[in-house]
Structures are given as structure tokens and as C-alpha cells.
C-alpha atoms as a printed R data frame, in Angstrom:
    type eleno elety resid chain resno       x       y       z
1   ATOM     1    CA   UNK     A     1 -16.717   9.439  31.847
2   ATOM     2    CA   UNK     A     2 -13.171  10.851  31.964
3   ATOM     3    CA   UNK     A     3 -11.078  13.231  30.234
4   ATOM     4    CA   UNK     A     4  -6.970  14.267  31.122
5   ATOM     5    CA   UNK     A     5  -5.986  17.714  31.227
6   ATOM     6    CA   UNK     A     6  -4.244  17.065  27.711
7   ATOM     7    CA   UNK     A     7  -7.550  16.489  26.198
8   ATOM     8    CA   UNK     A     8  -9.377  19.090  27.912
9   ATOM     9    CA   UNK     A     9  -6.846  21.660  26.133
10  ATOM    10    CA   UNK     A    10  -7.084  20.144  22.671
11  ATOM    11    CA   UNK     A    11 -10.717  19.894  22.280
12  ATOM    12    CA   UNK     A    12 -11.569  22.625  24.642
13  ATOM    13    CA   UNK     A    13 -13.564  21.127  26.823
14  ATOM    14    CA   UNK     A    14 -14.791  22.290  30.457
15  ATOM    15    CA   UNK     A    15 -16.723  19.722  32.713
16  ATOM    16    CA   UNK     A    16 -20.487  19.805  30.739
17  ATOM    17    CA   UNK     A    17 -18.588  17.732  28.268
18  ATOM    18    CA   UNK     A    18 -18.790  15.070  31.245
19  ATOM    19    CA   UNK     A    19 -21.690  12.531  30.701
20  ATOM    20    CA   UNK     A    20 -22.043  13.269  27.364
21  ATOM    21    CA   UNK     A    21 -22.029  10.609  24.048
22  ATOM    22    CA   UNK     A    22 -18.711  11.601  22.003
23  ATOM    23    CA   UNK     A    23 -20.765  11.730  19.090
24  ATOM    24    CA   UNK     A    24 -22.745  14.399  21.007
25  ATOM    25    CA   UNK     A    25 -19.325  16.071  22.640
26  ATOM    26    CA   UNK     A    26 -17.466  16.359  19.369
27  ATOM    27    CA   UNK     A    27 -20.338  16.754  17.432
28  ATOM    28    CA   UNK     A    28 -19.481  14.149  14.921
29  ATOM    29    CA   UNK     A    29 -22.450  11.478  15.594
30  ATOM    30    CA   UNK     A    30 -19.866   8.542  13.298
31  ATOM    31    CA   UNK     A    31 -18.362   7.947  16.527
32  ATOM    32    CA   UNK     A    32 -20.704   6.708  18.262
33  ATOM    33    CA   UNK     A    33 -21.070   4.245  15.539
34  ATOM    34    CA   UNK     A    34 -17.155   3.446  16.363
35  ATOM    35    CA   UNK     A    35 -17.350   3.383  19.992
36  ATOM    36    CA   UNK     A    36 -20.178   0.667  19.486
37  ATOM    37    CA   UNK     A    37 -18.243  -1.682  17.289
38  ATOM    38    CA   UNK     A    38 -15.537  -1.574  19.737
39  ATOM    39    CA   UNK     A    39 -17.471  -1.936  22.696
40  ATOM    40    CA   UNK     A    40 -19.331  -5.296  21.011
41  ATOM    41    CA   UNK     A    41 -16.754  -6.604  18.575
42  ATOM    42    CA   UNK     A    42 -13.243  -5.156  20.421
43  ATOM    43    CA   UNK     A    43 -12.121  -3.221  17.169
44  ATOM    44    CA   UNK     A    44 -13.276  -1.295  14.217
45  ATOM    45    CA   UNK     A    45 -14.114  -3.192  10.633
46  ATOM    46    CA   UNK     A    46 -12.583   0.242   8.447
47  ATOM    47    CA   UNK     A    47  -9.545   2.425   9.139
48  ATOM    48    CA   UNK     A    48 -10.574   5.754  10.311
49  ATOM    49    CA   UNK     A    49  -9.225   9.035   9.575
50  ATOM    50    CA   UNK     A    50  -8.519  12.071  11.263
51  ATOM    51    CA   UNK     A    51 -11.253  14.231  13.616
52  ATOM    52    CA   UNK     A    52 -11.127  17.500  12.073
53  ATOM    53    CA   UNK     A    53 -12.395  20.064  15.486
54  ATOM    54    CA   UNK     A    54 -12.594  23.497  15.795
55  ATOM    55    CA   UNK     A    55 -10.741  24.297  19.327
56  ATOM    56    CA   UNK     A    56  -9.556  27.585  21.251
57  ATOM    57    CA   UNK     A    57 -10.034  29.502  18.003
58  ATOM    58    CA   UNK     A    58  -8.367  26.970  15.945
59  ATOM    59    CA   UNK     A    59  -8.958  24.383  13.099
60  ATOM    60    CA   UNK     A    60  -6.573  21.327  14.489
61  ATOM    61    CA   UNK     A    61  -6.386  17.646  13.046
62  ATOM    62    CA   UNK     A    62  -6.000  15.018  15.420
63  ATOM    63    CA   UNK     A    63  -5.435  10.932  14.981
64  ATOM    64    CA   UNK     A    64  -7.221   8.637  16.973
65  ATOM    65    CA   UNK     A    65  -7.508   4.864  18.139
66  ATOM    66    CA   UNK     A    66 -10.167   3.407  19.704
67  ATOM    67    CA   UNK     A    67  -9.070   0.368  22.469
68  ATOM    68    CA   UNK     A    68 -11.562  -1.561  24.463
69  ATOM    69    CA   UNK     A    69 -10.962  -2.108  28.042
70  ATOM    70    CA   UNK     A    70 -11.417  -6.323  29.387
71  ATOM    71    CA   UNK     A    71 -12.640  -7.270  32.981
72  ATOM    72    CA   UNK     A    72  -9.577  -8.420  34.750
73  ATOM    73    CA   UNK     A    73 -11.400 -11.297  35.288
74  ATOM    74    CA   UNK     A    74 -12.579 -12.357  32.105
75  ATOM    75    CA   UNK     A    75 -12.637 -11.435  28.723
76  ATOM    76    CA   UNK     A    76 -16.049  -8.704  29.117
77  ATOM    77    CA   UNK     A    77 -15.271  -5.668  27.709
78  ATOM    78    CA   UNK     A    78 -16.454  -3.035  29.717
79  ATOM    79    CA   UNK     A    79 -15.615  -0.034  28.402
80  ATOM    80    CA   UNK     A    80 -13.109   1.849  25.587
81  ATOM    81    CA   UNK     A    81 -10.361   4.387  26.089
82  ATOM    82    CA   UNK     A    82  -9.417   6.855  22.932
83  ATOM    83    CA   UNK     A    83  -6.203   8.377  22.710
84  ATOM    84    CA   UNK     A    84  -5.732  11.489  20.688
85  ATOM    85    CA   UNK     A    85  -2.516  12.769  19.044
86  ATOM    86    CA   UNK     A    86  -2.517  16.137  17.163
87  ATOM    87    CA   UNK     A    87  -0.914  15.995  13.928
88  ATOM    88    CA   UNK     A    88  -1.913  18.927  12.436
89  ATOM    89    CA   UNK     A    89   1.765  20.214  11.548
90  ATOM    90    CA   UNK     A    90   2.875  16.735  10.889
91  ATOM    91    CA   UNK     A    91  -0.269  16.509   7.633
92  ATOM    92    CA   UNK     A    92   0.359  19.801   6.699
93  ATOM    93    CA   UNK     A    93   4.812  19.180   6.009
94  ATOM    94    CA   UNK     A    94   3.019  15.302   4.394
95  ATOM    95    CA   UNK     A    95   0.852  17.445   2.113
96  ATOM    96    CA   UNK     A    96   3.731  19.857   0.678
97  ATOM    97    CA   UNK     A    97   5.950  16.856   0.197
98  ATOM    98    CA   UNK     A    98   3.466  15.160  -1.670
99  ATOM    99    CA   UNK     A    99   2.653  18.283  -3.629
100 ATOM   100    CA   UNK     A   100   6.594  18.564  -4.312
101 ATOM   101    CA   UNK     A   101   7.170  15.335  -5.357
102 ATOM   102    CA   UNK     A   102   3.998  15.191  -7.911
103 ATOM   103    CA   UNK     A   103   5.669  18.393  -9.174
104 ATOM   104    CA   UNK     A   104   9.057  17.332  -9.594
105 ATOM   105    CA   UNK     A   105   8.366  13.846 -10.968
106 ATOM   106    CA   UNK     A   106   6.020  15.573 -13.417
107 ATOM   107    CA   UNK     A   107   8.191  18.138 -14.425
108 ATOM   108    CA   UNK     A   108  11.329  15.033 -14.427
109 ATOM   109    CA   UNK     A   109   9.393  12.871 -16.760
110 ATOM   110    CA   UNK     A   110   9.732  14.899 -20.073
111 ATOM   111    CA   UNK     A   111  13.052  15.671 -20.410
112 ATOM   112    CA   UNK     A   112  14.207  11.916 -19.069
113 ATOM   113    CA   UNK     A   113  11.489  10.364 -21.411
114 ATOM   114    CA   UNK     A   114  13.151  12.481 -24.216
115 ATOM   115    CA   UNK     A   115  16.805  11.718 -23.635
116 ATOM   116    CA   UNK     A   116  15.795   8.120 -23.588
117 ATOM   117    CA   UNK     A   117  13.854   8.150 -27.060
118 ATOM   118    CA   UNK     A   118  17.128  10.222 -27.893
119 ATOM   119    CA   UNK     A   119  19.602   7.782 -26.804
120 ATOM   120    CA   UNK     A   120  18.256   4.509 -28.509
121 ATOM   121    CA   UNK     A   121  17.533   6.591 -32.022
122 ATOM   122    CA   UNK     A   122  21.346   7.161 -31.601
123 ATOM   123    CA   UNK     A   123  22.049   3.152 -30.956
124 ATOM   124    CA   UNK     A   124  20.331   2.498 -34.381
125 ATOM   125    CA   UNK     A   125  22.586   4.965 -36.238
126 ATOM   126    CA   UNK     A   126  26.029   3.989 -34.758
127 ATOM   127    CA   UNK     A   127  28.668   1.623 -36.394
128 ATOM   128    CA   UNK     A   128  30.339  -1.474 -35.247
129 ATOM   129    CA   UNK     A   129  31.220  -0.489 -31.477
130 ATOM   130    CA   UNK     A   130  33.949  -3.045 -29.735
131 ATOM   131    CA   UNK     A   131  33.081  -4.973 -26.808
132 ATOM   132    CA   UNK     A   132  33.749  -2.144 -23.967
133 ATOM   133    CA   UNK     A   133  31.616   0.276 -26.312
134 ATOM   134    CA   UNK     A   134  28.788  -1.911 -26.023
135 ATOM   135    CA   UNK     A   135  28.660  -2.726 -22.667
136 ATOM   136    CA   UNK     A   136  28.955   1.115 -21.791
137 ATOM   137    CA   UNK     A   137  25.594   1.750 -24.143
138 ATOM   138    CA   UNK     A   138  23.989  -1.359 -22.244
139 ATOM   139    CA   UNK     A   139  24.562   0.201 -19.547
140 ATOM   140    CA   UNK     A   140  23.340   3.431 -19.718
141 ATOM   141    CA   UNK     A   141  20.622   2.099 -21.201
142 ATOM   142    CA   UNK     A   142  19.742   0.355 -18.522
143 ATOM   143    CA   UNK     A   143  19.971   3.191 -16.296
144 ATOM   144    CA   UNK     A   144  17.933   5.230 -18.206
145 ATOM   145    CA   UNK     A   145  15.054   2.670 -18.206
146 ATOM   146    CA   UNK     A   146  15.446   2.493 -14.254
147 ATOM   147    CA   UNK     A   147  15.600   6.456 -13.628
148 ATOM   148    CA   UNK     A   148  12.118   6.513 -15.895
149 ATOM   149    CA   UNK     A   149  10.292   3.324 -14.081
150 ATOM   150    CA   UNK     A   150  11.502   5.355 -11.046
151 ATOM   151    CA   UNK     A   151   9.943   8.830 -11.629
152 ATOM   152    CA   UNK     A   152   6.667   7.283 -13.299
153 ATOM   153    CA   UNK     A   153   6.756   5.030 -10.146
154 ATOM   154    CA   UNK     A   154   6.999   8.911  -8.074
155 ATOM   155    CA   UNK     A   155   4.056   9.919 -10.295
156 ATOM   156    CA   UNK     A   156   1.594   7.246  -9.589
157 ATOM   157    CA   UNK     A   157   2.294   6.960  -5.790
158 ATOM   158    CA   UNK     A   158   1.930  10.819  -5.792
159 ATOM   159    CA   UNK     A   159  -1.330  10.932  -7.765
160 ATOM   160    CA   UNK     A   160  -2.714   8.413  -5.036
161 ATOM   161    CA   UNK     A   161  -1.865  10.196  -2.163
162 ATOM   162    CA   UNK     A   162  -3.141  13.673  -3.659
163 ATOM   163    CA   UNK     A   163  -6.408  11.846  -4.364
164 ATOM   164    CA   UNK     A   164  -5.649  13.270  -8.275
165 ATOM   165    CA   UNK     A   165  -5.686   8.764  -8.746
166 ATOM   166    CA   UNK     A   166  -9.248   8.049  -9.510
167 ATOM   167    CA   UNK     A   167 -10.465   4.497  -9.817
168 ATOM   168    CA   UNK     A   168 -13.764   2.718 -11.917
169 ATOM   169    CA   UNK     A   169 -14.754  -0.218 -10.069
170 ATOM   170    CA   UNK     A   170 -16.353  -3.133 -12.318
171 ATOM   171    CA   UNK     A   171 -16.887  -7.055 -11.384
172 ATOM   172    CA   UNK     A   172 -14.388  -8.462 -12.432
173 ATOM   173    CA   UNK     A   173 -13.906 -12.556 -12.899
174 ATOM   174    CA   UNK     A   174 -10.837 -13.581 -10.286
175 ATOM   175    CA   UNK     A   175  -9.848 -16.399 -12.176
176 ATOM   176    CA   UNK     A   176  -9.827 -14.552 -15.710
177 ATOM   177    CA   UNK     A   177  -7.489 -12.168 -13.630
178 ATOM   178    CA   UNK     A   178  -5.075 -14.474 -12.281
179 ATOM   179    CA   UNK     A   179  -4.649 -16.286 -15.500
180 ATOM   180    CA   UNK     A   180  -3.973 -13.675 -17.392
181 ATOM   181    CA   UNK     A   181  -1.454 -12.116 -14.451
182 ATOM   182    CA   UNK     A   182   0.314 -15.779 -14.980
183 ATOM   183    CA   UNK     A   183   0.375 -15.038 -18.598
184 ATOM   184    CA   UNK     A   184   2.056 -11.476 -18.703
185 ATOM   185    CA   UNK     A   185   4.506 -12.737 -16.018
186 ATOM   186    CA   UNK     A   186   5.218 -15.786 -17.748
187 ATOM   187    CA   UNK     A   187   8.595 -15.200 -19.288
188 ATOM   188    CA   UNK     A   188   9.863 -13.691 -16.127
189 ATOM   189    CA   UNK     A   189   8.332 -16.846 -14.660
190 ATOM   190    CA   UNK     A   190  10.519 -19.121 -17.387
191 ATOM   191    CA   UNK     A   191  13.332 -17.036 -16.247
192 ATOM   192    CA   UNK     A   192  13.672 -17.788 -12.973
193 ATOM   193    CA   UNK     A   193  12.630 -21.509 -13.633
194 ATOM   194    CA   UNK     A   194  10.220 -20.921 -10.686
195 ATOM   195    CA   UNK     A   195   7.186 -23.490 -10.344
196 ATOM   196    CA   UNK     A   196   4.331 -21.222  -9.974
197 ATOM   197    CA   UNK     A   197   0.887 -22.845  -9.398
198 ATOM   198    CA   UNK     A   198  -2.920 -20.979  -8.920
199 ATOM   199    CA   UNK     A   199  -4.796 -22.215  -6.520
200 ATOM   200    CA   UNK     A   200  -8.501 -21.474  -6.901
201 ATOM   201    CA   UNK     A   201 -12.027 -22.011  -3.960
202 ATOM   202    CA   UNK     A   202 -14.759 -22.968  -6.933
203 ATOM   203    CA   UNK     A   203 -17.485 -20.218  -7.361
204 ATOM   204    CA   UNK     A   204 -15.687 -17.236  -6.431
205 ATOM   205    CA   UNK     A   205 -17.825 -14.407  -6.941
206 ATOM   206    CA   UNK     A   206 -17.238 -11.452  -9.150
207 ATOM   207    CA   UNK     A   207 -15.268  -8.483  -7.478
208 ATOM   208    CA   UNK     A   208 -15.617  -5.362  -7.972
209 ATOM   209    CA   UNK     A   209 -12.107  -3.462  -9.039
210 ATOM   210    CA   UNK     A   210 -10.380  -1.094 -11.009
211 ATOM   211    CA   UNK     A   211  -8.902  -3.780 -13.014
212 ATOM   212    CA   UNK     A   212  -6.126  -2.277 -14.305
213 ATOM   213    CA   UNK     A   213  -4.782  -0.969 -10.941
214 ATOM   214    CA   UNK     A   214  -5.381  -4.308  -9.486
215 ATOM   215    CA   UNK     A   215  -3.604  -5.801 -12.147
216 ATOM   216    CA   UNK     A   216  -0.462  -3.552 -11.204
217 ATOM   217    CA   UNK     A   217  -0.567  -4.738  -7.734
218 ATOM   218    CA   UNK     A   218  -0.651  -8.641  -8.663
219 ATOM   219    CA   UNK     A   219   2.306  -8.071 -11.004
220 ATOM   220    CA   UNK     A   220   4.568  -6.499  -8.417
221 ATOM   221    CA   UNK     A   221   3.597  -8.277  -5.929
222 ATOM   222    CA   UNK     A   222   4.644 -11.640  -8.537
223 ATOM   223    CA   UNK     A   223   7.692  -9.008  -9.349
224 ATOM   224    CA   UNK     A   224   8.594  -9.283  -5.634
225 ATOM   225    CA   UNK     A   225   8.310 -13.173  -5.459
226 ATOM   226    CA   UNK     A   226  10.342 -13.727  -8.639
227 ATOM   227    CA   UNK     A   227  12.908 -11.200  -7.041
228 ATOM   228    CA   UNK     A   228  13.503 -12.648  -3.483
229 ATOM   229    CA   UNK     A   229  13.598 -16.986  -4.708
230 ATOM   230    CA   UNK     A   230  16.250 -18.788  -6.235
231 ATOM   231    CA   UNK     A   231  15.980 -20.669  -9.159
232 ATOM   232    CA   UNK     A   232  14.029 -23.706  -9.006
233 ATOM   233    CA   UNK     A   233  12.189 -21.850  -5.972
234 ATOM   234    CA   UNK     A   234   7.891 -22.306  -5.441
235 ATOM   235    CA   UNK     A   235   5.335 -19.222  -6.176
236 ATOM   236    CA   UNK     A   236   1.490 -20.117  -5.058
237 ATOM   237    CA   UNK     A   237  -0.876 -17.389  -6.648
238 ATOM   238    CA   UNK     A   238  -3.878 -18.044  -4.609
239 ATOM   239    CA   UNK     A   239  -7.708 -16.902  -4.187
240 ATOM   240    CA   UNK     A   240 -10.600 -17.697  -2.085
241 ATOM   241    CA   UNK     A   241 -13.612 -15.968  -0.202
242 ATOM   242    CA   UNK     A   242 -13.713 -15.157   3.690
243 ATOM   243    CA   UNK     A   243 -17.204 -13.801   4.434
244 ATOM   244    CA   UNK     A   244 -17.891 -10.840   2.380
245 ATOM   245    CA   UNK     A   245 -13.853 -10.360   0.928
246 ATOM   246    CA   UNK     A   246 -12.358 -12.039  -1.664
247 ATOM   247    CA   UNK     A   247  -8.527 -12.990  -0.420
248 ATOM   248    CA   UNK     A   248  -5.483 -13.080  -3.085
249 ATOM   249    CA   UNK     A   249  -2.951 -14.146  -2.056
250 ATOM   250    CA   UNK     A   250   0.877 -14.302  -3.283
251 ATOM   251    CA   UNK     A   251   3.107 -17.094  -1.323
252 ATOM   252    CA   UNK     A   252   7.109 -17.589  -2.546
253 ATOM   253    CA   UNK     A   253   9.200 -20.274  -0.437
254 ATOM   254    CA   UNK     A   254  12.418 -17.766  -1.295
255 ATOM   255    CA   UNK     A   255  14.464 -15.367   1.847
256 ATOM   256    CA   UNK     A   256  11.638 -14.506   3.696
257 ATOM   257    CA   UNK     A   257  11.339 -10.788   5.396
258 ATOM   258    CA   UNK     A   258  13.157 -10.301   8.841
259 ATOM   259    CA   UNK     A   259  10.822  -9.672  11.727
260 ATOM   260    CA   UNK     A   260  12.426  -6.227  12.140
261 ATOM   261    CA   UNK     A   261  11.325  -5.057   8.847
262 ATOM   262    CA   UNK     A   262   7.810  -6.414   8.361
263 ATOM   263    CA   UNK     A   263   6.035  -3.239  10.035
264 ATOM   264    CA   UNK     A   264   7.682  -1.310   7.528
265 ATOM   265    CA   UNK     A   265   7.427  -2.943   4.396
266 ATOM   266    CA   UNK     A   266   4.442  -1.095   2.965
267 ATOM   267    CA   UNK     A   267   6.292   2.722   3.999
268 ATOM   268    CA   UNK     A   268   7.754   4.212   0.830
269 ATOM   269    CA   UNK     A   269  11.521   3.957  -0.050
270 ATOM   270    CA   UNK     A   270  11.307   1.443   2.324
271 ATOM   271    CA   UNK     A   271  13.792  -1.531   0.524
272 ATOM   272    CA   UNK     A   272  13.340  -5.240   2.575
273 ATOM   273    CA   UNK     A   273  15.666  -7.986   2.346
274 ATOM   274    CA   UNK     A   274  18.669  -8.732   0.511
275 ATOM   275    CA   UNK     A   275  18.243  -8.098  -3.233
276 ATOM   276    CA   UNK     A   276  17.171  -4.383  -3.644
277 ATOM   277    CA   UNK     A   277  16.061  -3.375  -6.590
278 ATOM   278    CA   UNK     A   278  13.728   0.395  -7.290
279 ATOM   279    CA   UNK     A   279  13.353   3.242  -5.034
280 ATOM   280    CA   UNK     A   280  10.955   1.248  -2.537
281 ATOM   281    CA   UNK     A   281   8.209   2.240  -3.736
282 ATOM   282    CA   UNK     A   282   6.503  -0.615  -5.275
283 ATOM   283    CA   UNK     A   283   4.495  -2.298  -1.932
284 ATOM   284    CA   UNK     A   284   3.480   1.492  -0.730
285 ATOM   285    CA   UNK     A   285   1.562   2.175  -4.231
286 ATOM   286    CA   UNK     A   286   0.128  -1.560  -3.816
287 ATOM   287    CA   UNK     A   287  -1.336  -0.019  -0.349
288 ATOM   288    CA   UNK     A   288  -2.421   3.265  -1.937
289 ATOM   289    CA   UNK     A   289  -4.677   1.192  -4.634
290 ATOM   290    CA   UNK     A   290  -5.631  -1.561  -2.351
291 ATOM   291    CA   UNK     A   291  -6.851   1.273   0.423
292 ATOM   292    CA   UNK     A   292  -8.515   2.789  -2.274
293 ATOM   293    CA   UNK     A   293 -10.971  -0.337  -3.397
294 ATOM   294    CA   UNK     A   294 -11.653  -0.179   0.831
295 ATOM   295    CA   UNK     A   295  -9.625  -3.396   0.858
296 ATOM   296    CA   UNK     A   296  -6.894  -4.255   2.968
297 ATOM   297    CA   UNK     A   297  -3.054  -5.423   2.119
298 ATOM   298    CA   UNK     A   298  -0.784  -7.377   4.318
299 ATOM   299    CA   UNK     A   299   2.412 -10.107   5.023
300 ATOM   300    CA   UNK     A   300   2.935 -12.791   7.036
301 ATOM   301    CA   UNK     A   301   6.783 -13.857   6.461
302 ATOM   302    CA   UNK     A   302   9.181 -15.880   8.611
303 ATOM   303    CA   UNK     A   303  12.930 -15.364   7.588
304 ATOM   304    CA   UNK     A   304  14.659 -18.380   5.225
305 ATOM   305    CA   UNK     A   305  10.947 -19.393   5.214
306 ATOM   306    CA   UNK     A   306   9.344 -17.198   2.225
307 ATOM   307    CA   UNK     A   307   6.801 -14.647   2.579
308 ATOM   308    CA   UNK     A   308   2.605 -14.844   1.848
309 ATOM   309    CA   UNK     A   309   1.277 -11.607   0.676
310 ATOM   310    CA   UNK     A   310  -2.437 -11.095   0.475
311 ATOM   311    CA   UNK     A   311  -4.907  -8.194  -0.628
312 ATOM   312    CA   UNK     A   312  -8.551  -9.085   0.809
313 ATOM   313    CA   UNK     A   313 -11.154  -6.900  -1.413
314 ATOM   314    CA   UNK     A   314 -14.767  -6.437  -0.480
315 ATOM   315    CA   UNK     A   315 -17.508  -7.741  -2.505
């Protein structure tokens, strides 16, 4: 019905673009399909991704949300505004810093693997050390571990940005999952001297996943938990079904994420809370696999209060 002048330069439209579906108008019929949902159900079901037009000569990518419009009198909707952003410079710097950072953690991982193999064939050789001498090879051994959990952590959240991260999805038994997640976090678990419980809806379904990957988000997410409660603290590992999604969920009763963080805490080398601990990376690659099974990842904290995260993963 309407376009701004802002619009009418990026898509390069004149006024026969008036009256028109925007399926029909950007020639990409999918939105249609969009404009429906929002105009019946007030928002989309999947995350979209960028319109790809051809314009004044020019391939250009442009973001988009779709936002229905109420009756000031009730809650009708009666029609749907999109807004448009062009981030065509802004994908192409993401896409060479992606590129660069698969590169460099690749090329990082030999060398730093190798001085680490290095290091501990020379603990087994040395002597008696005093007490200084052995805290100084702790230490650096400790460091060394870090710097290589931190470039393979590079690697993988590189690989799933790059789409080089390919995933097999199988059904996979949620409660054989969780138990054995309980079981490879268990020591950590004793550690702590947390009291960690599952919590299971009888007759979940099997899921389909990438078990492996989905394994690697359960344990950092646990990882997380274990990090941010004090001793003698709760962990609830939880899973039930909500239509056609399975929900897992992770609940601690530890620090709890301030408000002004928690629409950043799934950005990389984003640290929340207190206790850091990585590069920040761990809850971004938990998004990157999640996004990839077409699930959905998210947190609902209140500081001092603990924090609940869930993944919800379509059957």
C-alpha cells in the first residue's frame, strides 16, 4: 500500500510497484508466505534471512522484520509494516573476519598443539624440581591447555559460521542423552558438591540431532551452571515436549545474569557475570549448533536468583 522514499531507492521501485503482493514486487513468492503468518498469528515461526535484490545495477543484501499493525481499539491486526536495513558492507567485513579467524586458528593449532605435547614429554624427563619450580610448570601448563581449548574453541565457532560445520541428524533417546551428560559431568558435579537432579515428562519422543554436537551444548551449558553456583548450590537438568519441540532445559539457583547483559549473552567474546573463565565463546557456538538443528536457544535469569537455559528442538 505504501512505500518511503528510502525504500523506493533501495529496491528501485517507481509507483507500479503500488498494489502489488511483495512476493510479486520483489519477486521472491516466500514472502507472501511471511506476510501471512504475521498477519494471522502476529509473528513468524523461523528466523529469516537476508533478501538478496538486484537494484539500480546492483546486487545489495538487506535485513528485514516483519511487525503486524493492532486496531487501536482492540487487539485485530490489520495490517504489517516491514522495515528494511541494508547490510551489504556490514556481511561482507562479517564474512572476511570469519574467513580470518578460521585461518588463523587453523594455522595456530599446530604449532600450540606441538609445544604442548613438547612441554609435558619434558615434565616426564625432569628431576626433583622444588616447590616454586613446580608451581611455575603447573602453571604454564595450565595455560597451555587454556590457549589450545581457546583456538579449537575459534575453530569450531568458525567452521559454523562458514557453513564448513556439517551436521547428521538421527533420533536420538532424550533420556539416554541426559543420563549420560550427568555421567561425563559427574566428577565436576562431585566437585562442586552441587545437587543436580533430571527431571523427565514420560514418553518423550525421539529427536532428531547431531548427537555429538548436542552433546557439546548440554555440557557447556552444565559447564556454565557448575561455574556461576557455590558449593552446595541446585542444578535441574530438565526435558519435556511443547507441541512439536522437545524443550531441555538447564536451571542453576547460583548469581544469576544481570538484566543488562542477557541480550548479549549468546554474542561471541561476550563474558557474563562475575567468574569469567574462556574467550566467550562457549554460549555463541551453543547458538551456532542449536540454529543449525532449526531449533531455538534462550535464558530467562533474574540476578542472585540463578539462571534457566533451554534449547527447544523440533521433532
Amino acid at each position: 500500500e505504501h512505500f518511503n522514499p528510502v525504500a523506493q531507492r533501495q529496491l528501485d521501485w517507481n509507483e507500479s510497484h503500488l498494489g502489488q503482493r511483495l512476493g510479486a514486487a520483489l519477486q521472491l513468492p516466500e514472502l507472501d508466505e511471511q506476510v501471512q503468518q504475521v498477519l494471522e498469528a502476529g509473528g513468524l515461526a523461523q528466523p529469516i534471512e537476508d533478501l538478496q535484490i538486484e537494484a539500480n545495477g546492483e546486487t545489495r543484501l538487506l535485513s528485514y522484520t516483519l511487525t503486524p499493525v493492532s486496531h487501536s481499539a482492540g487487539e485485530r491486526i490489520i495490517g504489517a509494516v516491514m522495515v528494511l536495513r541494508d547490510v551489504t558492507e556490514q556481511r561482507a567485513f562479517e564474512r572476511v573476519r570469519s574467513e580470518f579467524v578460521l585461518r588463523a586458528s587453523h594455522e595456530l593449532r599446530t604449532p600450540v598443539t606441538g609445544m604442548h605435547m613438547a612441554f609435558a614429554l619434558l615434565q616426564e624427563h625432569l628431576g626433583f624440581l622444588g616447590p616454586r619450580q613446580t608451581d611455575l610448570l603447573r602453571t604454564v601448563d595450565e595455560e597451555m591447555r587454556r590457549l589450545v581449548k581457546l583456538i579449537n574453541d575459534l575453530l569450531n565457532f568458525s567452521r559454523y559460521q562458514n557453513g564448513v560445520q556439517k551436521i547428521e541428524l538421527v533420533p536420538a533417546d532424550v533420556e539416554e542423552v541426559l543420563i549420560e551428560t550427568h555421567q561425563r559431568m559427574d566428577a565436576q558435579i562431585r566437585e562442586q558438591e552441587v545437587d543436580f537432579r533430571i527431571e523427565l515428562q514420560d514418553s518423550l519422543p525421539p529427536v532428531p540431532m547431531d548427537r555429538l554436537q548436542i552433546e557439546r551444548v548440554l555440557d557447556n551449558l552444565i559447564g556454565n551452571a557448575l561455574r556461576h553456583s557455590e558449593k552446595g548450590g541446585e542444578i535441574l537438568l530438565q526435558a519435556w515436549r511443547q507441541g512439536e519441540r522437545v524443550i531441555i532445559s538447564v536451571k542453576d539457583n547460583g548469581e544469576g545474569i544481570p538484566y543488562s547483559q542477557q541480550a548479549r549473552v549468546f554474542d561471541p567474546f561476550v563474558q557474563i557475570g562475575r567468574k569469567k573463565g574462556g574467550a566467550g565463546l562457549g554460549l555463541a557456538l551453543c547458538k551456532e549448533i542449536v540454529q543449525l538443528h532449526g531449533g531455538h536457544i534462550g535464558v530467562h535469569s533474574k540476578p542472585e536468583h540463578g539462571a534457566q537455559f533451554y534449547i527447544a528442538l523440533p521433532l
